[in-house]
């Protein structure tokens, strides 16, 4: 009997593996071609001055430059600041909106659609839209604030080093809120009604239900959402590039925008595109984002077991 | 209720689709705030921010026995005229040549490089801004000396050796392309009506008076209009750097072969005073142009492309506008104002039909072709010959940007692997007060010269020295390239 079973299992196993492998093949190929190969490709040039046409071997000079590159390390600091500000607002707001919409209030589908809309607008377009909103002269935001008597003189949202981080954070929160809200709503849909009924029987009010039932039950989703939010916040640069170009005075220069400028952006008659050095910066940036993710996964490992 | 939900869902879906469609279009119209927004949107068709790739006559088939010459260009603004002339040539030429024009305005240099490496490069490329260190040193472009020397008519019309500019189109005695037009140096474009309201009729010749004028107009405007406007796109280059040039200050010391930014301090300080009198926002070029047409500020500065912008793209009809020379530091002209030579063509070394390719270039730079081109106002003539041949009354406001006797082309400065921001960004940051001007200049001198020394040592560039350099005639010196 045992012998018979052993003969059948590998065949069934093989039969199951084939369609699985075939289904995985296109995405695996795409991953190799579009992600893994380019990442390996950049290693070719980390020791070169490469302008897209000629490559000159420079040994460890790019590495020495990286260590001394104050502007890059400043941009790393700005990236942490930007990511911190974005996460500080976007996660609680997305969670709050998800909980409110999950209450199935009147018109919740319409509200969900409206809140999700910014997510489908291209970041470059939203960057341009917000350039009008944040304009000092005739800007919509300043007009509203002045009409509400909250400010007396127009705020220089994009030309003052004091306010530009607030401006890029508002844009980032506006653009990403709907996405995270949707993840949380999906998570909330998975929470059993029994838990809420039990809490009700035990006399828990809305506040207690949220903190002692909803939030713990959402922990695994929260862990994933936070990880996605952290990695995307560290990689954001497109909207900032359109909105403030990393200025004023590099105040909003984030890591990946600096890398973009190094490779493509600032070359003029007296400077060269620096693909080699940019490649090394990309590796450094990937390591930084990787380290942050690993630290987060280590810190957040308890969230997996919170409902057990 | 369900029907209502479906309706709402349908409306949302349509809205999203519309938003996506808007995002996916090729137009990237930059509006300005307030009343200028509409004008700016309309202006997008010729904006500096657009980028498209179009193949003219993509469905064209090559007639039997004809030699197809593929031409790539990044110039889109003149496509109608050029295509019309190509159509005429394709029908009438007796050399059995057929030209196919492709306009590529996005990532042009890399597209040529990729095509060259992939064996699909065209025969002829528009070479307006192709750097020689990338296209000549690598063998992508061939020297044209032999063709030029054998063509007397071409030499008469284009004066190739008079307009051979070191490091731009000429290197080691070889000419890789020849310019047949130019964009003027920067001028001040001003709103005559707003100037008159403040008691001015002309632009001062020195920066101190220019600053005072901008401040007076801003004060008189009392918030409804301002003295001057600056763009966020390379603002230092569009006035202060050029003012420094004509005051004898340049960022590269050609005599000693090193970078030197120490002369920029007074210009940064004047810039700080100008910014205090300026329109509060610094937006993209098209937005600021639109705001100028809406009389939001009185003084704007840019090169000869503004002639077309303010007559057809964003036509100014509500006020009179004038064009004047930019002010120098003290009113004296001590250096040349930089002009940009343009409208050049080169032959790619992989072309199998180089002789036919030269015939196409000779046609593009023939008197007949250029006369119509220049009279249409696409650019200014660079040669005395063509200047004498065109009817300048047909060029409209472009005539206001005619070449000044102190305009010239500067030799190409060594292109270095710079760490951090370039000088235009840093000096503008100093103008805006984000960094101290002395620290900025010291930082630039250090970073640029370190990069130059390092690149010369690694062999990726050579140090340019012009011992007989004359700031009023920068293109006239004798260039030396040093390896140390």
mmCIF file of N, CA, C and O in Angstrom, chain B residues 51-62 68-76 79-80 82-83 86-87 90 98-106 108 111 120 122:
data_model
loop_
_atom_site.group_PDB
_atom_site.id
_atom_site.type_symbol
_atom_site.label_atom_id
_atom_site.label_comp_id
_atom_site.label_asym_id
_atom_site.label_seq_id
_atom_site.Cartn_x
_atom_site.Cartn_y
_atom_site.Cartn_z
ATOM 1 N N UNK B 51 8.346 67.417 -25.087
ATOM 2 C CA UNK B 51 9.283 66.489 -25.685
ATOM 3 C C UNK B 51 8.523 65.436 -26.479
ATOM 4 O O UNK B 51 7.694 64.736 -25.938
ATOM 5 N N UNK B 52 8.753 65.386 -27.749
ATOM 6 C CA UNK B 52 8.054 64.398 -28.571
ATOM 7 C C UNK B 52 9.009 63.797 -29.599
ATOM 8 O O UNK B 52 10.062 64.343 -29.883
ATOM 9 N N UNK B 53 8.637 62.661 -30.096
ATOM 10 C CA UNK B 53 9.383 62.061 -31.184
ATOM 11 C C UNK B 53 8.420 61.815 -32.336
ATOM 12 O O UNK B 53 7.408 61.154 -32.160
ATOM 13 N N UNK B 54 8.689 62.387 -33.501
ATOM 14 C CA UNK B 54 7.801 62.180 -34.630
ATOM 15 C C UNK B 54 8.620 61.834 -35.848
ATOM 16 O O UNK B 54 9.721 62.339 -36.042
ATOM 17 N N UNK B 55 8.069 60.958 -36.627
ATOM 18 C CA UNK B 55 8.736 60.621 -37.882
ATOM 19 C C UNK B 55 7.915 61.193 -39.011
ATOM 20 O O UNK B 55 6.766 60.814 -39.196
ATOM 21 N N UNK B 56 8.480 62.124 -39.706
ATOM 22 C CA UNK B 56 7.777 62.691 -40.835
ATOM 23 C C UNK B 56 7.742 61.651 -41.948
ATOM 24 O O UNK B 56 8.730 60.943 -42.175
ATOM 25 N N UNK B 57 6.618 61.539 -42.605
ATOM 26 C CA UNK B 57 6.451 60.594 -43.717
ATOM 27 C C UNK B 57 6.853 59.174 -43.315
ATOM 28 O O UNK B 57 7.619 58.508 -44.003
ATOM 29 N N UNK B 58 6.333 58.721 -42.172
ATOM 30 C CA UNK B 58 6.728 57.409 -41.679
ATOM 31 C C UNK B 58 6.292 56.287 -42.612
ATOM 32 O O UNK B 58 6.876 55.216 -42.613
ATOM 33 N N UNK B 59 5.230 56.564 -43.400
ATOM 34 C CA UNK B 59 4.759 55.505 -44.281
ATOM 35 C C UNK B 59 5.378 55.606 -45.684
ATOM 36 O O UNK B 59 4.986 54.931 -46.608
ATOM 37 N N UNK B 60 6.377 56.480 -45.761
ATOM 38 C CA UNK B 60 6.988 56.709 -47.078
ATOM 39 C C UNK B 60 7.796 55.494 -47.520
ATOM 40 O O UNK B 60 8.534 54.896 -46.747
ATOM 41 N N UNK B 61 7.667 55.135 -48.747
ATOM 42 C CA UNK B 61 8.484 54.044 -49.281
ATOM 43 C C UNK B 61 9.541 54.655 -50.203
ATOM 44 O O UNK B 61 9.304 55.671 -50.853
ATOM 45 N N UNK B 62 10.671 54.002 -50.240
ATOM 46 C CA UNK B 62 11.759 54.532 -51.064
ATOM 47 C C UNK B 62 11.544 54.094 -52.510
ATOM 48 O O UNK B 62 11.357 52.914 -52.789
ATOM 49 N N UNK B 68 18.207 56.367 -49.978
ATOM 50 C CA UNK B 68 17.500 56.951 -48.829
ATOM 51 C C UNK B 68 18.513 57.515 -47.841
ATOM 52 O O UNK B 68 19.434 56.816 -47.409
ATOM 53 N N UNK B 69 18.342 58.781 -47.503
ATOM 54 C CA UNK B 69 19.185 59.404 -46.481
ATOM 55 C C UNK B 69 18.311 59.722 -45.273
ATOM 56 O O UNK B 69 17.381 60.536 -45.358
ATOM 57 N N UNK B 70 18.595 59.034 -44.193
ATOM 58 C CA UNK B 70 17.851 59.273 -42.956
ATOM 59 C C UNK B 70 18.471 60.452 -42.212
ATOM 60 O O UNK B 70 19.678 60.479 -41.983
ATOM 61 N N UNK B 71 17.617 61.393 -41.845
ATOM 62 C CA UNK B 71 18.074 62.577 -41.127
ATOM 63 C C UNK B 71 17.345 62.642 -39.790
ATOM 64 O O UNK B 71 16.117 62.563 -39.746
ATOM 65 N N UNK B 72 18.112 62.772 -38.722
ATOM 66 C CA UNK B 72 17.516 62.977 -37.395
ATOM 67 C C UNK B 72 17.786 64.409 -36.953
ATOM 68 O O UNK B 72 18.887 64.946 -37.185
ATOM 69 N N UNK B 73 16.808 64.989 -36.319
ATOM 70 C CA UNK B 73 16.988 66.339 -35.783
ATOM 71 C C UNK B 73 16.241 66.463 -34.458
ATOM 72 O O UNK B 73 15.280 65.725 -34.229
ATOM 73 N N UNK B 74 16.688 67.386 -33.628
ATOM 74 C CA UNK B 74 15.927 67.649 -32.401
ATOM 75 C C UNK B 74 15.123 68.946 -32.524
ATOM 76 O O UNK B 74 14.445 69.347 -31.594
ATOM 77 N N UNK B 75 15.211 69.602 -33.683
ATOM 78 C CA UNK B 75 14.457 70.838 -33.899
ATOM 79 C C UNK B 75 13.050 70.506 -34.367
ATOM 80 O O UNK B 75 12.878 69.924 -35.445
ATOM 81 N N UNK B 76 12.089 70.916 -33.574
ATOM 82 C CA UNK B 76 10.704 70.684 -33.966
ATOM 83 C C UNK B 76 10.038 71.977 -34.438
ATOM 84 O O UNK B 76 9.113 71.959 -35.235
ATOM 85 N N UNK B 79 9.821 72.410 -38.162
ATOM 86 C CA UNK B 79 9.550 71.162 -38.895
ATOM 87 C C UNK B 79 8.724 71.397 -40.162
ATOM 88 O O UNK B 79 8.978 70.773 -41.193
ATOM 89 N N UNK B 80 7.752 72.304 -40.082
ATOM 90 C CA UNK B 80 6.885 72.534 -41.247
ATOM 91 C C UNK B 80 7.702 73.002 -42.448
ATOM 92 O O UNK B 80 7.564 72.477 -43.555
ATOM 93 N N UNK B 82 11.045 72.840 -42.902
ATOM 94 C CA UNK B 82 12.073 71.867 -43.316
ATOM 95 C C UNK B 82 11.433 70.727 -44.100
ATOM 96 O O UNK B 82 11.940 70.315 -45.150
ATOM 97 N N UNK B 83 10.296 70.243 -43.616
ATOM 98 C CA UNK B 83 9.631 69.135 -44.307
ATOM 99 C C UNK B 83 9.164 69.552 -45.697
ATOM 100 O O UNK B 83 9.289 68.795 -46.668
ATOM 101 N N UNK B 86 12.093 69.536 -47.869
ATOM 102 C CA UNK B 86 12.518 68.150 -48.145
ATOM 103 C C UNK B 86 11.619 67.547 -49.225
ATOM 104 O O UNK B 86 12.100 66.883 -50.159
ATOM 105 N N UNK B 87 10.320 67.789 -49.101
ATOM 106 C CA UNK B 87 9.381 67.263 -50.109
ATOM 107 C C UNK B 87 9.761 67.773 -51.502
ATOM 108 O O UNK B 87 9.758 67.018 -52.477
ATOM 109 N N UNK B 90 12.939 66.013 -52.593
ATOM 110 C CA UNK B 90 12.687 64.613 -52.976
ATOM 111 C C UNK B 90 12.091 64.515 -54.376
ATOM 112 O O UNK B 90 12.331 63.552 -55.099
ATOM 113 N N UNK B 98 16.594 60.455 -51.673
ATOM 114 C CA UNK B 98 15.328 60.661 -50.971
ATOM 115 C C UNK B 98 15.629 60.872 -49.487
ATOM 116 O O UNK B 98 16.299 60.044 -48.863
ATOM 117 N N UNK B 99 15.142 61.986 -48.956
ATOM 118 C CA UNK B 99 15.428 62.304 -47.546
ATOM 119 C C UNK B 99 14.237 61.890 -46.684
ATOM 120 O O UNK B 99 13.083 62.127 -47.046
ATOM 121 N N UNK B 100 14.551 61.278 -45.552
ATOM 122 C CA UNK B 100 13.500 60.973 -44.572
ATOM 123 C C UNK B 100 13.886 61.657 -43.260
ATOM 124 O O UNK B 100 14.957 61.389 -42.695
ATOM 125 N N UNK B 101 13.016 62.533 -42.786
ATOM 126 C CA UNK B 101 13.307 63.330 -41.585
ATOM 127 C C UNK B 101 12.615 62.743 -40.363
ATOM 128 O O UNK B 101 11.426 62.425 -40.406
ATOM 129 N N UNK B 102 13.371 62.596 -39.289
ATOM 130 C CA UNK B 102 12.792 62.160 -38.015
ATOM 131 C C UNK B 102 13.136 63.189 -36.943
ATOM 132 O O UNK B 102 14.302 63.561 -36.796
ATOM 133 N N UNK B 103 12.104 63.648 -36.250
ATOM 134 C CA UNK B 103 12.317 64.647 -35.198
ATOM 135 C C UNK B 103 12.298 63.944 -33.845
ATOM 136 O O UNK B 103 11.335 63.263 -33.506
ATOM 137 N N UNK B 104 13.382 64.085 -33.116
ATOM 138 C CA UNK B 104 13.483 63.455 -31.786
ATOM 139 C C UNK B 104 13.842 64.547 -30.782
ATOM 140 O O UNK B 104 14.936 65.105 -30.841
ATOM 141 N N UNK B 105 12.930 64.862 -29.902
ATOM 142 C CA UNK B 105 13.236 65.944 -28.956
ATOM 143 C C UNK B 105 13.468 65.422 -27.547
ATOM 144 O O UNK B 105 13.723 66.197 -26.642
ATOM 145 N N UNK B 106 13.355 64.133 -27.355
ATOM 146 C CA UNK B 106 13.571 63.559 -26.023
ATOM 147 C C UNK B 106 14.847 62.736 -26.027
ATOM 148 O O UNK B 106 14.987 61.827 -26.837
ATOM 149 N N UNK B 108 17.881 63.150 -27.003
ATOM 150 C CA UNK B 108 18.388 63.085 -28.380
ATOM 151 C C UNK B 108 19.777 62.449 -28.472
ATOM 152 O O UNK B 108 20.028 61.545 -29.273
ATOM 153 N N UNK B 111 19.771 58.799 -27.798
ATOM 154 C CA UNK B 111 19.119 58.066 -28.893
ATOM 155 C C UNK B 111 20.114 57.843 -30.039
ATOM 156 O O UNK B 111 20.160 56.765 -30.619
ATOM 157 N N UNK B 120 21.889 51.083 -36.126
ATOM 158 C CA UNK B 120 20.700 51.620 -36.800
ATOM 159 C C UNK B 120 20.738 53.145 -36.858
ATOM 160 O O UNK B 120 19.699 53.799 -36.933
ATOM 161 N N UNK B 122 21.154 56.984 -38.148
ATOM 162 C CA UNK B 122 20.830 57.631 -39.419
ATOM 163 C C UNK B 122 22.103 58.038 -40.155
ATOM 164 O O UNK B 122 23.209 57.826 -39.652
#
